[in-house]
Coordinates of C-alpha atoms in Angstrom, one line a residue:
M194 CA 5.5 10.4 -9.3
S195 CA 8.1 12.3 -7.5
N196 CA 11.4 10.6 -6.7
T197 CA 10.1 7.3 -8.1
N198 CA 13.5 5.6 -7.7
K199 CA 13.3 6.2 -3.9
K200 CA 9.6 5.5 -3.1
I201 CA 7.9 2.2 -2.7
Q202 CA 6.6 1.3 -6.1
V203 CA 5.1 -1.8 -7.8
A204 CA 7.9 -1.8 -10.3
I205 CA 7.3 -4.3 -13.1
L206 CA 10.2 -4.1 -15.4
F207 CA 10.5 -4.2 -19.2
V208 CA 9.5 -7.8 -19.7
A209 CA 6.3 -7.8 -17.7
A210 CA 5.3 -4.6 -19.4
C211 CA 5.3 -6.4 -22.7
L212 CA 3.7 -9.7 -21.7
G213 CA 0.1 -10.4 -22.3
I214 CA -0.5 -11.7 -18.8
A215 CA -4.1 -12.9 -18.4
L216 CA -6.6 -12.3 -15.6
P217 CA -6.9 -15.3 -13.3
A218 CA -9.6 -17.6 -14.5
H219 CA -11.6 -17.6 -11.2
A220 CA -12.4 -13.9 -11.5
A221 CA -16.1 -13.9 -12.5
T222 CA -18.4 -11.8 -10.4
D223 CA -22.0 -13.2 -10.1
E224 CA -25.0 -10.9 -10.4
A225 CA -25.7 -10.8 -6.6
M226 CA -22.2 -9.7 -5.9
A227 CA -22.2 -7.2 -8.7
K228 CA -25.4 -5.7 -7.3
R229 CA -23.8 -5.4 -3.9
A230 CA -20.6 -3.9 -5.4
R231 CA -22.6 -1.2 -7.2
S232 CA -24.3 -0.3 -3.9
V233 CA -20.9 -0.1 -2.1
I234 CA -19.4 2.0 -4.9
E235 CA -22.3 4.5 -4.7
S236 CA -21.9 4.5 -0.9
I237 CA -18.2 5.3 -1.2
R238 CA -19.0 8.2 -3.6
A239 CA -21.7 9.4 -1.3
A240 CA -19.4 9.3 1.7
T241 CA -17.4 12.3 0.5
R242 CA -20.1 14.1 -1.5
P243 CA -20.5 16.8 1.1
V244 CA -16.8 17.8 0.5
R245 CA -17.3 19.9 -2.6
D246 CA -13.8 21.3 -2.6
L247 CA -10.7 21.0 -0.5
S248 CA -7.4 22.7 -0.1
C249 CA -4.5 21.6 2.1
T250 CA -0.8 21.0 2.5
L251 CA 0.5 17.5 1.8
Q252 CA 3.8 16.4 3.3
V253 CA 5.5 13.2 2.2
R254 CA 8.4 11.7 4.3
Q255 CA 10.4 8.6 3.7
S256 CA 12.8 6.4 5.7
G257 CA 14.6 3.2 4.9
N258 CA 16.1 1.9 1.7
E259 CA 15.5 -0.1 -1.4
S260 CA 17.3 -3.4 -1.1
R261 CA 20.7 -3.9 -2.5
E262 CA 19.4 -7.1 -4.2
Y263 CA 16.8 -5.0 -6.1
L264 CA 19.3 -2.4 -7.3
Q265 CA 21.8 -5.1 -8.2
N266 CA 19.2 -6.9 -10.2
R267 CA 18.3 -3.7 -12.0
I268 CA 22.0 -3.3 -13.0
R269 CA 22.1 -6.8 -14.3
M270 CA 18.9 -6.1 -16.3
F271 CA 20.5 -3.1 -18.1
E272 CA 23.7 -5.0 -18.6
I273 CA 21.9 -7.9 -20.3
G274 CA 19.7 -5.6 -22.2
K275 CA 22.7 -3.7 -23.5
Q276 CA 24.5 -7.0 -24.6
R277 CA 21.4 -8.1 -26.4
G278 CA 20.9 -4.7 -28.2
L279 CA 17.6 -4.0 -26.4
Y280 CA 18.7 -0.7 -25.0
P281 CA 20.9 2.0 -26.7
D282 CA 24.4 1.8 -25.1
A283 CA 24.2 5.4 -23.9
R284 CA 20.9 4.9 -22.1
A285 CA 22.1 1.6 -20.5
D286 CA 25.4 3.1 -19.4
E287 CA 23.5 6.1 -17.9
E288 CA 21.1 3.9 -16.0
I289 CA 23.8 1.6 -14.7
A290 CA 25.9 4.5 -13.5
K291 CA 22.9 6.0 -11.6
L292 CA 22.1 2.6 -10.0
K293 CA 25.7 2.1 -8.9
K294 CA 25.8 5.6 -7.4
T295 CA 22.6 4.8 -5.5
L296 CA 24.2 1.6 -4.1
E297 CA 27.1 3.7 -2.8
T298 CA 25.0 6.4 -1.2
L299 CA 22.1 4.5 0.4
D300 CA 20.8 6.5 3.3
G301 CA 17.9 5.2 5.4
A302 CA 17.4 8.3 7.6
E303 CA 13.9 9.9 7.4
K304 CA 13.7 12.8 5.1
V305 CA 11.0 15.0 3.6
L306 CA 10.5 14.2 0.0
E307 CA 7.7 16.5 -0.9
V308 CA 5.6 19.4 0.4
S309 CA 2.8 20.3 -1.9
Q310 CA 0.0 22.8 -1.8
W311 CA -3.3 21.4 -3.2
K312 CA -6.7 22.6 -4.3
M313 CA -9.2 20.0 -5.4
R314 CA -12.9 19.9 -6.4
S315 CA -15.3 17.0 -6.3
D316 CA -15.8 17.1 -10.1
G317 CA -12.1 16.2 -10.6
L318 CA -10.5 19.7 -11.0
F319 CA -7.2 20.1 -9.2
H320 CA -4.2 22.3 -8.8
T321 CA -1.0 21.6 -7.0
V322 CA 2.4 23.3 -6.5
N323 CA 4.9 20.5 -5.7
K324 CA 8.1 21.3 -3.8
L325 CA 10.2 18.3 -4.3
T326 CA 13.5 17.2 -2.8
N327 CA 15.7 15.3 -5.2
P328 CA 17.9 12.4 -4.0
D329 CA 21.0 14.7 -4.2
G330 CA 19.3 17.2 -1.8
T331 CA 18.5 19.8 -4.5
K332 CA 15.0 21.3 -4.6
R333 CA 12.6 21.6 -7.4
I334 CA 9.2 23.2 -7.8
T335 CA 6.6 22.2 -10.4
E336 CA 3.0 23.2 -10.9
L337 CA 0.2 21.0 -12.2
G338 CA -3.4 22.0 -12.9
Y339 CA -6.5 20.6 -14.5
D340 CA -9.4 23.0 -15.1
G341 CA -11.8 20.5 -16.6
E342 CA -10.6 21.1 -20.1
E343 CA -6.8 21.0 -20.1
L344 CA -4.1 19.5 -17.9
R345 CA -1.3 22.1 -17.7
W346 CA 2.2 21.6 -16.2
Y347 CA 4.8 24.3 -15.6
D348 CA 8.4 24.2 -14.4
P349 CA 9.4 27.8 -13.4
A350 CA 13.1 26.9 -13.0
F351 CA 13.4 26.3 -16.8
N352 CA 10.3 28.3 -17.8
R353 CA 8.9 25.2 -19.5
G354 CA 5.3 24.1 -19.8
S355 CA 3.0 21.6 -21.4
V356 CA -0.7 21.1 -22.2
S357 CA -2.4 17.7 -22.3
H358 CA -5.9 16.4 -22.4
T359 CA -5.0 13.2 -20.5
V360 CA -5.5 13.8 -16.8
R361 CA -2.7 12.6 -14.6
K362 CA -2.0 13.3 -11.0
N363 CA 1.0 12.6 -8.8
T364 CA 0.9 9.3 -7.1
D365 CA 0.8 11.0 -3.7
T366 CA -2.3 13.2 -3.5
P367 CA -4.6 14.3 -0.7
E368 CA -6.8 11.4 -1.7
F369 CA -4.2 8.9 -0.5
G370 CA -6.7 7.2 1.7
W371 CA -9.4 7.0 -1.0
A372 CA -7.3 5.9 -4.0
V373 CA -5.4 3.0 -5.6
E374 CA -2.3 4.8 -6.8
S375 CA -3.9 8.1 -7.8
E376 CA -7.2 6.5 -9.1
P377 CA -10.2 7.0 -6.7
F378 CA -11.5 3.8 -5.1
A379 CA -14.8 4.1 -6.8
N380 CA -13.3 4.4 -10.3
F381 CA -11.0 1.5 -9.7
L382 CA -13.9 -0.7 -8.4
E383 CA -16.0 0.3 -11.4
R384 CA -13.3 -0.9 -13.8
A385 CA -12.9 -4.1 -11.8
L386 CA -16.7 -4.7 -11.9
K387 CA -16.8 -4.0 -15.7
S388 CA -13.8 -6.1 -16.8
G389 CA -12.3 -7.9 -13.8
S390 CA -13.8 -9.1 -10.5
I391 CA -15.0 -7.9 -7.1
E392 CA -15.7 -9.8 -4.0
I393 CA -17.2 -8.1 -0.9
S394 CA -17.4 -9.8 2.5
D395 CA -18.5 -8.7 6.0
E396 CA -15.8 -8.5 8.6
P397 CA -16.4 -9.0 12.3
N398 CA -17.9 -5.8 13.8
V399 CA -15.7 -3.7 16.1
G400 CA -18.0 -2.5 18.8
N401 CA -21.0 -1.0 16.9
E402 CA -18.9 -0.4 13.8
K403 CA -19.6 -2.4 10.7
R404 CA -16.5 -3.4 8.7
L405 CA -16.3 -4.6 5.1
K406 CA -13.5 -6.2 3.1
I407 CA -13.3 -5.8 -0.7
V408 CA -11.0 -7.7 -3.0
A409 CA -11.0 -6.3 -6.6
V410 CA -8.9 -7.2 -9.6
T411 CA -8.5 -5.2 -12.8
P412 CA -7.0 -6.9 -15.8
T413 CA -4.3 -5.6 -18.1
D414 CA -5.5 -2.3 -19.7
R415 CA -3.2 -1.2 -22.4
A416 CA -5.5 1.7 -23.3
R417 CA -4.7 3.4 -19.9
G418 CA -1.0 3.1 -20.6
D419 CA -0.1 2.8 -16.9
Q420 CA -1.3 -0.7 -16.1
K421 CA 0.5 -3.5 -17.8
V422 CA -0.5 -6.5 -15.7
P423 CA -3.5 -7.5 -13.6
V424 CA -3.7 -5.4 -10.4
F425 CA -5.5 -6.3 -7.3
V426 CA -6.4 -4.5 -4.1
R427 CA -7.8 -5.6 -0.8
I428 CA -9.5 -2.8 1.1
W429 CA -10.9 -2.9 4.6
L430 CA -13.5 -0.2 5.1
N431 CA -15.4 1.1 8.1
A432 CA -19.0 1.2 6.8
S433 CA -20.3 2.9 10.0
R434 CA -17.9 5.8 9.5
N435 CA -18.6 7.0 6.0
Y436 CA -16.6 4.1 4.5
V437 CA -13.2 5.4 5.6
P438 CA -10.4 2.9 4.8
I439 CA -8.8 0.9 7.6
R440 CA -6.2 -1.0 5.6
I441 CA -5.2 -1.2 1.9
E442 CA -3.1 -3.8 0.2
E443 CA -2.1 -3.5 -3.5
G444 CA -0.3 -5.8 -5.7
H445 CA -0.3 -8.0 -8.8
A446 CA -2.9 -10.8 -9.4
I447 CA -0.7 -13.1 -11.4
G448 CA -1.4 -16.9 -11.2
P449 CA -3.3 -18.6 -8.3
V450 CA -4.5 -16.4 -5.5
G451 CA -1.9 -17.8 -3.1
D452 CA 0.8 -16.6 -5.4
W453 CA -0.4 -13.0 -5.7
I454 CA 2.3 -10.5 -4.8
V455 CA 1.4 -7.7 -2.3
G456 CA 3.6 -4.8 -3.3
K457 CA 2.3 -2.1 -1.0
V458 CA 0.4 -2.0 2.3
T459 CA -1.2 1.2 3.7
T460 CA -1.8 1.2 7.5
D461 CA -2.0 3.6 10.4
I462 CA -4.7 5.6 8.6
V463 CA -5.8 8.4 10.8
C464 CA -9.1 10.2 10.0
K465 CA -10.6 13.6 11.0
E466 CA -14.1 15.0 10.7
I467 CA -13.6 17.8 8.1
V468 CA -17.4 18.3 7.5
A469 CA -20.2 17.4 9.8
G470 CA -20.5 13.6 9.6
V471 CA -17.7 13.2 7.1
C472 CA -14.4 11.7 8.3
Y473 CA -11.4 12.1 5.9
P474 CA -8.0 10.3 6.0
I475 CA -5.4 12.9 7.0
S476 CA -2.3 10.7 7.6
C477 CA -1.1 7.2 6.8
R478 CA 2.0 5.1 6.3
Y479 CA 2.8 2.6 3.6
E480 CA 5.5 0.1 3.0
G481 CA 6.0 -3.0 0.9
V482 CA 8.4 -4.8 -1.4
M483 CA 10.0 -3.9 -4.7
I484 CA 8.7 -6.1 -7.6
G485 CA 10.7 -6.8 -10.7
N486 CA 11.7 -9.4 -13.2
L487 CA 14.6 -11.5 -12.0
A488 CA 17.3 -10.9 -14.5
D489 CA 18.6 -14.2 -15.9
P490 CA 21.4 -14.2 -18.5
D491 CA 20.5 -17.8 -19.6
Q492 CA 16.9 -17.0 -20.5
P493 CA 15.2 -14.7 -23.0
M494 CA 13.6 -11.7 -21.3
E495 CA 10.1 -13.0 -22.0
K496 CA 10.8 -15.9 -19.7
W497 CA 12.2 -13.9 -16.8
K498 CA 10.2 -14.6 -13.6
L499 CA 8.7 -12.0 -11.3
A500 CA 10.4 -11.7 -7.9
A501 CA 9.7 -9.7 -4.8
F502 CA 12.8 -7.9 -3.4
P503 CA 12.8 -6.8 0.3
S504 CA 12.6 -3.1 1.1
T505 CA 12.8 -1.2 4.4
V506 CA 11.3 1.9 2.8
V507 CA 8.5 3.5 4.8
V508 CA 6.6 6.5 3.4
K509 CA 4.4 8.7 5.6
C510 CA 1.8 11.1 4.2
E511 CA 0.1 13.8 6.2
L512 CA -2.4 16.6 5.5
S513 CA -2.5 20.0 7.3
D514 CA -4.0 23.4 6.8
I515 CA -7.2 21.7 5.6
K516 CA -10.0 23.9 4.3
V517 CA -13.2 22.7 2.7
N518 CA -16.1 24.1 0.7
Q519 CA -14.6 27.5 -0.2
G520 CA -16.5 27.7 -3.4
L521 CA -13.4 27.4 -5.6
K522 CA -14.0 28.5 -9.1
K523 CA -12.6 27.0 -12.3
E524 CA -10.1 29.8 -12.6
A525 CA -8.4 28.5 -9.4
F526 CA -7.2 25.4 -11.3
T527 CA -5.9 27.0 -14.5
I528 CA -2.2 27.8 -14.9
D529 CA -1.4 31.0 -16.8
F530 CA 1.9 30.5 -18.5
P531 CA 4.3 33.5 -18.3
A532 CA 5.5 35.2 -21.4
G533 CA 8.3 33.3 -23.1
T534 CA 7.3 29.9 -21.7
I535 CA 8.9 27.1 -23.8
M536 CA 6.0 24.7 -24.6
M537 CA 6.8 21.0 -24.8
K538 CA 4.7 18.7 -27.0
L539 CA 3.2 15.7 -25.3
K540 CA 1.3 12.7 -26.6
D541 CA -2.2 12.5 -25.3

């Protein structure tokens, strides 16, 4: 994720990452609902099947700020962790200094965070050149590509590269309207159907358009490495318009349903017909809260409670220069490292 400290994020801190938080007990999906869920998952996949490949420009803009309460709580977390020997002094001091600097330089004006050139294929291959703007205003360009065999990353400024067999994308991708974080809806729903829960209900029609609401929960999945607590989504879809999303809510399914924390809400989803009969989300906005453990010097970390901190951050994503079905070959997604590239070792 680019500029993770500035974007809305569902930011569970150290303690929650280590807790074995269980899936809510009510989460069973009966066979009738499971059958309907499988049908809807296939319909979502079929909705974009005519888009065999896509290239575009993705622009990400942000306005607003993280709350002072959230940043101050992060400072307290590192101070307490340092006192208890949970963090090396150097790391804690570095993080605290960064957070204090952020507090002093909060700027809510809208700014461009990222402009990326993307190529994607329906079988999962992708290539992107990311032009990022750091919080201090400096620019950075990185390249990421997956050719079906290897995920390659390259940083031209430092002539560094890496190779991995674990496929990761940036959080913001051209699939922002079809994904939970960077995981496609259909994949997320399949995981929920397999080991979590799904509920699908019919919403009131709007004119002749049929609307659906999906509530899906996936439990802790340590094997994925990027989901430490149960995650839920509520997705409203237009079933009459190739299942394009209308609204998406994401958060953490901890405790009773009424206590679930919504961390991110995606709205203002604008769609465009990019292939005959296929509408595709080309812009949206998302906002939400910052979620973290409430630092408490009188309690051990494993007993720190989760809290939602206010945020005025609004992120807008927009696609342009869209081209589809160009017959992109595998070679278009491979990064050829220049001579002398310093290769970094990664854990798959």
